[in-house]
Coordinates of C-alpha atoms and ligand atoms in Angstrom, one line a residue:
M1 CA -6.7 177.2 46.2
N2 CA -5.2 174.1 44.8
S3 CA -7.0 173.5 41.5
I4 CA -5.5 170.1 40.9
P5 CA -8.2 167.6 42.1
E6 CA -6.7 165.3 44.7
V7 CA -6.7 161.6 43.8
V8 CA -8.8 159.6 46.2
F9 CA -8.1 155.9 46.8
G10 CA -11.5 154.9 48.1
D11 CA -11.3 151.4 46.6
V12 CA -7.9 150.7 48.1
A13 CA -7.3 149.0 51.4
V14 CA -4.0 148.5 53.3
V15 CA -3.4 145.7 55.7
V16 CA -0.5 146.6 58.0
V17 CA 0.9 143.5 59.7
A18 CA 1.9 144.4 63.2
A19 CA 0.9 141.3 65.2
G20 CA 4.5 140.2 65.9
R21 CA 5.9 140.5 69.4
G22 CA 9.6 140.2 68.6
V23 CA 11.7 142.2 70.9
R24 CA 15.1 141.4 69.4
A25 CA 15.5 144.9 68.1
G26 CA 15.8 145.9 71.8
G27 CA 14.0 148.5 73.9
G28 CA 11.7 145.9 75.6
L29 CA 8.8 146.6 73.2
P30 CA 7.7 144.9 70.0
K31 CA 9.8 146.7 67.4
Q32 CA 6.8 148.2 65.6
Y33 CA 6.0 150.2 68.8
R34 CA 9.5 151.3 69.5
P35 CA 10.2 155.0 69.2
L36 CA 12.3 156.0 66.2
A37 CA 13.5 159.6 66.5
G38 CA 10.7 160.3 68.9
K39 CA 7.8 158.6 67.1
A40 CA 6.7 155.0 67.1
V41 CA 7.8 153.0 64.1
L42 CA 4.1 152.0 63.5
T43 CA 3.1 155.7 63.6
R44 CA 5.6 156.5 60.9
T45 CA 4.4 153.5 58.8
L46 CA 0.7 154.5 59.1
E47 CA 1.5 158.2 58.3
A48 CA 3.2 157.1 55.1
F49 CA 0.0 155.3 53.9
V50 CA -2.3 158.1 55.1
A51 CA -0.3 160.6 53.1
A52 CA 0.2 158.5 50.0
L53 CA -3.4 157.1 49.8
P54 CA -6.0 159.6 50.9
G55 CA -9.4 157.9 51.2
A56 CA -7.9 154.4 51.6
R57 CA -9.1 152.1 54.4
I58 CA -6.1 151.2 56.6
L59 CA -6.4 148.2 58.8
T60 CA -3.6 147.2 61.3
V61 CA -3.5 143.6 62.4
I62 CA -2.2 143.5 66.0
H63 CA -1.7 141.2 68.9
P64 CA -4.8 141.7 71.1
D65 CA -2.5 142.5 74.1
D66 CA -1.1 145.4 72.2
R67 CA -4.3 147.3 71.8
A68 CA -3.3 150.2 74.0
L69 CA 0.1 150.5 72.1
F70 CA -1.8 150.5 68.8
E71 CA -4.2 153.2 70.0
A72 CA -1.3 155.4 71.2
A73 CA 0.6 154.8 67.9
S74 CA -2.5 155.6 65.7
A75 CA -3.9 158.5 67.8
G76 CA -4.7 161.5 65.6
L77 CA -4.4 159.7 62.3
P78 CA -7.6 159.5 60.2
A79 CA -9.6 156.3 59.6
Q80 CA -7.6 153.8 61.6
R81 CA -8.9 150.4 62.3
W82 CA -7.4 147.3 63.9
S83 CA -8.2 143.7 64.0
P84 CA -6.7 140.8 66.0
G85 CA -4.0 138.8 64.3
G86 CA -3.2 135.1 64.4
A87 CA -0.4 132.9 65.6
T88 CA 1.7 133.3 62.4
R89 CA 2.2 136.1 59.9
Q90 CA 0.2 134.1 57.4
Q91 CA -2.8 133.7 59.8
S92 CA -2.6 137.4 60.7
V93 CA -2.8 138.5 57.0
L94 CA -5.7 136.2 56.4
A95 CA -7.5 137.7 59.5
G96 CA -6.9 141.2 58.1
L97 CA -8.1 140.2 54.6
R98 CA -11.3 138.7 56.2
A99 CA -11.9 141.9 58.2
L100 CA -12.0 143.8 54.9
D101 CA -14.8 141.6 53.6
G102 CA -17.5 144.2 54.1
A103 CA -15.5 146.9 52.4
N104 CA -14.6 144.6 49.5
P105 CA -11.8 146.8 48.1
A106 CA -10.6 146.5 44.5
V107 CA -7.0 146.5 45.6
V108 CA -5.3 145.6 48.9
L109 CA -1.7 146.4 49.9
I110 CA -0.1 144.2 52.5
H111 CA 2.7 145.8 54.4
D112 CA 5.1 145.0 57.3
A113 CA 4.7 147.5 60.1
A114 CA 8.5 147.5 60.5
R115 CA 9.0 149.3 57.2
P116 CA 8.3 152.9 58.0
F117 CA 10.1 154.4 55.0
A118 CA 8.1 153.3 51.9
S119 CA 7.7 156.4 49.8
A120 CA 4.4 157.8 48.4
A121 CA 5.7 157.1 44.9
L122 CA 6.4 153.4 45.8
I123 CA 3.0 153.0 47.5
R124 CA 1.2 154.5 44.6
A125 CA 3.2 152.5 42.0
S126 CA 2.2 149.3 43.9
V127 CA -1.5 150.3 43.7
A128 CA -1.2 151.0 39.9
G129 CA 0.7 147.7 39.4
A130 CA -2.0 145.7 41.2
R131 CA -4.7 147.3 39.1
E132 CA -2.8 146.4 36.0
H133 CA -1.3 143.0 36.8
G134 CA -3.3 141.6 39.8
A135 CA -0.2 140.9 41.9
V136 CA 3.0 142.9 42.3
A137 CA 5.8 143.4 44.8
P138 CA 8.6 145.9 45.1
A139 CA 12.0 144.3 44.3
V140 CA 15.5 145.5 44.3
A141 CA 18.7 144.2 42.8
V142 CA 21.1 142.5 45.2
T143 CA 24.5 144.2 45.4
D144 CA 26.4 141.8 47.7
A145 CA 28.0 138.7 46.2
L146 CA 25.8 135.6 46.8
K147 CA 27.1 132.2 47.8
E148 CA 25.3 129.0 48.6
T149 CA 25.6 127.5 52.0
A150 CA 24.2 124.5 53.8
G151 CA 23.2 126.8 56.7
D152 CA 26.6 126.7 58.3
D153 CA 29.8 128.8 57.9
A154 CA 30.9 126.9 54.8
L155 CA 30.4 128.9 51.6
S156 CA 30.1 127.1 48.3
E157 CA 28.8 127.8 44.9
D158 CA 28.2 131.3 43.5
V159 CA 24.6 132.4 43.0
D160 CA 24.0 134.5 40.0
R161 CA 23.1 137.9 41.4
S162 CA 21.3 138.9 38.2
A163 CA 18.9 135.9 38.7
V164 CA 17.6 137.0 42.1
R165 CA 15.9 140.0 43.6
A166 CA 15.4 141.1 47.2
V167 CA 11.6 141.6 47.8
Q168 CA 10.0 144.2 50.0
T169 CA 6.5 145.3 51.0
P170 CA 4.0 146.7 50.3
Q171 CA 3.0 143.7 48.2
A172 CA -0.2 144.7 46.3
F173 CA -3.0 142.6 44.9
A174 CA -6.5 142.5 43.5
Y175 CA -8.3 141.9 46.8
R176 CA -10.3 138.9 45.6
L177 CA -7.2 137.2 44.1
I178 CA -5.1 137.4 47.3
R179 CA -8.1 136.7 49.6
D180 CA -8.9 133.5 47.7
A181 CA -5.3 132.5 47.6
H182 CA -4.9 132.8 51.4
E183 CA -8.2 131.1 52.0
R184 CA -7.2 128.1 49.8
A185 CA -3.7 127.9 51.3
A186 CA -5.2 127.8 54.8
A187 CA -7.8 125.2 53.9
A188 CA -5.0 123.1 52.4
G189 CA -3.0 123.3 55.6
V190 CA -0.2 125.3 53.9
D191 CA 1.1 127.4 56.7
A192 CA 4.7 128.3 56.1
L193 CA 4.5 130.8 53.2
A194 CA 7.2 133.4 53.4
D195 CA 5.1 136.3 52.3
D196 CA 2.0 137.2 50.3
I197 CA 3.4 136.8 46.8
A198 CA 4.2 133.3 47.9
A199 CA 0.5 132.8 48.6
A200 CA -0.4 134.3 45.2
R201 CA 2.1 132.0 43.4
W202 CA 1.0 129.0 45.4
A203 CA -2.5 129.6 44.1
G204 CA -1.2 129.8 40.5
H205 CA -1.0 133.5 39.9
A206 CA 2.0 135.3 38.2
V207 CA 3.6 138.1 40.3
R208 CA 5.3 141.1 38.7
A209 CA 8.0 143.3 40.2
V210 CA 7.7 147.0 40.6
P211 CA 10.9 149.0 41.4
G212 CA 11.6 148.8 45.1
E213 CA 13.7 151.4 47.1
A214 CA 16.9 150.8 49.0
S215 CA 15.6 153.2 51.6
N216 CA 12.5 151.1 52.2
L217 CA 14.4 149.4 55.1
K218 CA 12.9 146.7 57.3
L219 CA 13.9 147.4 60.9
T220 CA 15.0 144.2 62.5
T221 CA 18.1 144.6 64.6
P222 CA 19.3 147.3 67.1
D223 CA 21.8 148.4 64.3
D224 CA 18.8 149.0 61.9
F225 CA 17.3 151.3 64.5
I226 CA 20.5 153.2 65.0
M227 CA 21.0 153.6 61.2
A228 CA 17.4 154.7 60.7
E229 CA 17.5 157.1 63.6
T230 CA 20.7 158.6 62.3
R231 CA 19.2 159.2 58.9
L232 CA 16.1 160.8 60.3
M233 CA 18.2 163.0 62.7
A234 CA 20.5 164.1 59.9
A235 CA 17.5 165.6 58.2
L236 CA 16.6 167.4 61.4
A237 CA 19.9 169.4 61.6
D238 CA 18.4 172.7 62.7
V239 CA 18.8 172.5 66.5
R240 CA 17.1 175.1 68.6
T241 CA 16.8 175.8 72.4
G242 CA 13.8 177.3 74.2
L243 CA 13.5 178.7 77.7
G244 CA 10.4 178.5 79.9
Y245 CA 9.7 180.0 83.3
D246 CA 6.6 179.9 85.5
V247 CA 5.5 180.6 89.0
H248 CA 2.4 179.7 90.9
A249 CA 1.5 180.8 94.5
F250 CA 0.5 178.4 97.2
G251 CA -3.1 178.6 98.4
P252 CA -5.6 176.4 100.3
G253 CA -5.5 172.7 99.4
D254 CA -4.0 169.3 100.2
H255 CA -2.1 168.6 97.0
V256 CA -0.1 170.1 94.1
W257 CA 0.2 169.0 90.5
L258 CA 3.8 168.9 89.3
G259 CA 4.7 167.4 86.0
G260 CA 1.3 165.7 85.7
V261 CA 1.7 164.0 89.0
R262 CA -0.6 164.6 92.0
I263 CA 1.6 165.2 95.1
P264 CA 0.1 165.4 98.5
H265 CA 1.1 168.7 100.3
S266 CA -0.1 171.0 103.1
A267 CA -1.1 173.6 100.5
G268 CA -2.3 173.7 96.9
L269 CA -1.2 175.9 94.0
V270 CA -3.4 178.7 92.8
G271 CA -4.1 179.0 89.1
H272 CA -6.7 179.2 86.3
S273 CA -5.9 175.6 85.2
D274 CA -4.6 172.9 87.5
A275 CA -1.6 175.2 88.2
D276 CA 0.9 172.6 87.1
V277 CA 3.9 174.9 87.1
V278 CA 6.2 172.2 85.7
L279 CA 4.1 171.5 82.6
H280 CA 3.6 175.2 82.0
A281 CA 7.3 176.0 82.0
L282 CA 8.0 173.0 79.7
T283 CA 5.2 174.1 77.4
D284 CA 6.7 177.6 77.1
A285 CA 10.2 176.2 76.6
I286 CA 9.0 174.2 73.6
L287 CA 7.1 177.1 72.2
G288 CA 10.2 179.2 72.7
A289 CA 12.3 176.8 70.7
I290 CA 10.0 177.1 67.7
A291 CA 9.4 180.9 68.3
D292 CA 5.6 180.3 68.4
G293 CA 4.3 182.6 71.1
D294 CA 3.7 181.4 74.7
I295 CA 1.2 179.4 76.6
G296 CA -0.9 182.5 77.4
A297 CA -1.2 183.4 73.8
H298 CA -2.5 179.9 72.8
F299 CA -4.6 179.3 75.9
P300 CA -5.7 182.7 77.3
P301 CA -6.7 182.6 81.0
S302 CA -9.8 184.6 79.9
D303 CA -11.1 181.5 78.1
A304 CA -13.3 179.5 80.4
R305 CA -12.4 176.2 78.6
W306 CA -9.0 176.1 80.4
K307 CA -10.5 176.6 83.9
G308 CA -9.3 173.7 86.0
A309 CA -7.9 172.1 82.9
A310 CA -5.3 169.3 83.2
S311 CA -2.2 171.0 81.9
D312 CA -1.1 168.0 79.7
V313 CA -3.4 169.6 77.1
F314 CA -1.0 172.5 76.9
L315 CA 2.1 170.4 76.6
K316 CA 0.5 168.1 74.0
D317 CA -0.4 171.2 71.9
A318 CA 3.2 172.4 72.0
M319 CA 4.4 168.9 70.9
A320 CA 1.9 169.0 68.1
R321 CA 3.2 172.4 67.0
V322 CA 6.7 170.9 66.7
A323 CA 5.3 167.9 64.8
A324 CA 3.5 170.2 62.4
R325 CA 6.8 171.8 61.6
G326 CA 8.2 168.4 60.8
G327 CA 10.4 168.6 63.9
A328 CA 11.1 166.5 67.0
V329 CA 11.8 167.4 70.6
A330 CA 15.2 166.1 71.5
H331 CA 15.2 166.8 75.3
L332 CA 13.3 168.5 78.1
D333 CA 14.8 169.7 81.3
A334 CA 13.2 171.5 84.3
T335 CA 14.4 172.7 87.6
I336 CA 11.7 173.0 90.3
V337 CA 12.5 175.6 93.0
C338 CA 10.7 175.2 96.3
E339 CA 11.4 174.4 100.0
A340 CA 8.6 171.8 100.0
P341 CA 7.2 169.4 98.9
K342 CA 10.3 167.2 98.5
I343 CA 10.6 166.4 94.8
G344 CA 13.2 163.6 94.9
P345 CA 10.8 160.9 95.9
H346 CA 8.5 161.9 92.9
R347 CA 11.2 162.6 90.4
D348 CA 10.9 159.4 88.3
A349 CA 7.1 159.4 88.5
I350 CA 7.2 163.0 87.1
R351 CA 9.6 162.0 84.3
A352 CA 7.5 159.0 83.4
R353 CA 4.4 161.0 83.2
I354 CA 6.0 163.7 81.1
A355 CA 7.4 161.0 78.8
E356 CA 3.9 159.5 78.5
I357 CA 2.3 162.9 77.7
T358 CA 5.0 163.8 75.1
G359 CA 5.7 160.4 73.7
L360 CA 9.4 160.9 74.4
D361 CA 11.7 158.3 75.9
M362 CA 12.2 158.9 79.6
G363 CA 15.9 159.3 79.0
R364 CA 15.0 162.6 77.2
V365 CA 13.2 164.0 80.2
A366 CA 15.1 165.5 83.1
I367 CA 13.7 166.8 86.4
K368 CA 15.8 168.5 89.0
A369 CA 14.9 170.3 92.2
T370 CA 16.5 172.8 94.5
T371 CA 15.5 175.1 97.4
S372 CA 16.4 178.7 97.3
E373 CA 18.1 178.6 100.7
Q374 CA 15.0 180.2 102.3
L375 CA 15.6 183.3 100.2
G376 CA 12.9 185.1 98.2
F377 CA 9.3 184.1 97.7
T378 CA 10.2 180.4 97.2
G379 CA 12.3 180.5 100.3
R380 CA 9.4 182.0 102.2
R381 CA 7.2 179.0 101.0
E382 CA 4.9 181.4 99.1
G383 CA 4.9 179.5 95.9
I384 CA 6.9 177.3 93.4
A385 CA 9.0 178.5 90.5
V386 CA 10.1 176.3 87.6
Q387 CA 12.8 177.0 85.0
A388 CA 12.7 174.7 81.9
V389 CA 14.7 174.2 78.7
A390 CA 13.7 172.4 75.6
T391 CA 15.9 171.3 72.8
V392 CA 14.1 170.9 69.5
R393 CA 15.3 169.7 66.1
L394 CA 13.6 171.1 63.0
P395 CA 14.2 170.1 59.4
F396 CA 17.3 171.6 57.8
G397 CA 16.3 174.8 56.0
S398 CA 13.4 175.7 58.4
L399 CA 12.6 179.4 58.8
Ligands
MG1 MG1 1.3 178.8 84.8

C-alpha cells in the first residue's frame, strides 16, 4: 500500500473553455474535439486535470450544439460537468464561473481546451500560486526576435524581448476575485478582454507569473496538430501486430450483425452473443497485439451476462486495455470471407460504426471481403469467417 496520503483538491475548481467552434485546424470538427493520436484533444486536456487535481470539480463550458461531442470526449472520466457557454470567450468564462456558484471553490483554474499538454507540475504550481497571490498565469520567455508592425508586412522598431512574456493557461485565481472581476467587466460593457488575467487587471488586481512550459502548446493550426501528433507518436515507438480469427455458423434468422451493422440476410449467425464475427475477430486482434489473452478468456461464453450481448462491448474492452497500457491502436483491418451477403454495399457503414465504437478515425479502419470460390464451409454457405489484424503502438520500453 502507498503510505503517502494523496493530496485532495476538493476546494479547487477548473473551468475548461471549449465553447469555440473554430474549424481552421482542419478535420471538420471544432479543434477541441479533433482526435490527436487517437484521442480527442478535450479528452487529453480533461485527463491532465483529473490526474493532477484529484477531488477537484471540473466544469467544461461548451457550445450547446456540441453536447454529444462533449459526452463522448468525457466518457469514463470522473466528476465531469458541463455548462453552456456564451457568444465570446469572455462570456463563456463568466457562464462557467457562475455555474460554480453553489460549489464556491477557494481557487479556480481557467484553461483553454486546446492546450492538452499542461503538466501536473504546472497545474499544481498554478493552484499554489493562486492560493498565495490571488491571481497567477504561466508565462514563458520569448525566444524569437520581436519587431513592431502596423499590422502589415513592414517591420519597424525592436521590442525588448526581456520586457515581454508569452502567457499560457491555466490561469489561476481566488474564485471570488476573478468572479467579481468578470461580473464587473460584464456590467461595465467591457467585452474584448484577451484573457482572464486581463479581467483581473482591469478590476485592479496584480497578477504574478508562474513558470510556463514550452511543451504547453496551444493547438491552433493544422501544423500544430501534426507537430503534437508526431511528439505523442514518438513516445509510442513500440509497434506491435495482433492477429484475430473467428467463425460463426449460419442458422435461422433474417439478418446478420457484421462490424456492428445489422445487415438483412436470408439467414442469421449462431452465437452466444450477437455473433458479430467481425467485431470478435477485431477484438482478438487487439488482444493479440498486447498479448492479453483472448475474447473467450475475458468474456467466457459460460457467463450469462454476454448472452445476446452487442459485441461492441468486447471491442471497447480491448480498446480500454490498450489505453490502460498507455498505448493507441494505429490501424484495424479485417477480411470477411463469405459467399453472401454482399459486403461491398455495407463496407463504409461498417467502417464508420467501428470507428465510432473505437474512437478511431475512419481512415484507420479497413474492411475487405472475399468469397472462397465456393470451396470449404464458407463456400458451401455454412457460415462466415473473418481474419483481422490490429496494429497497436505502446509506450517505448513496454514489457
Ligand atoms: Mg465469435
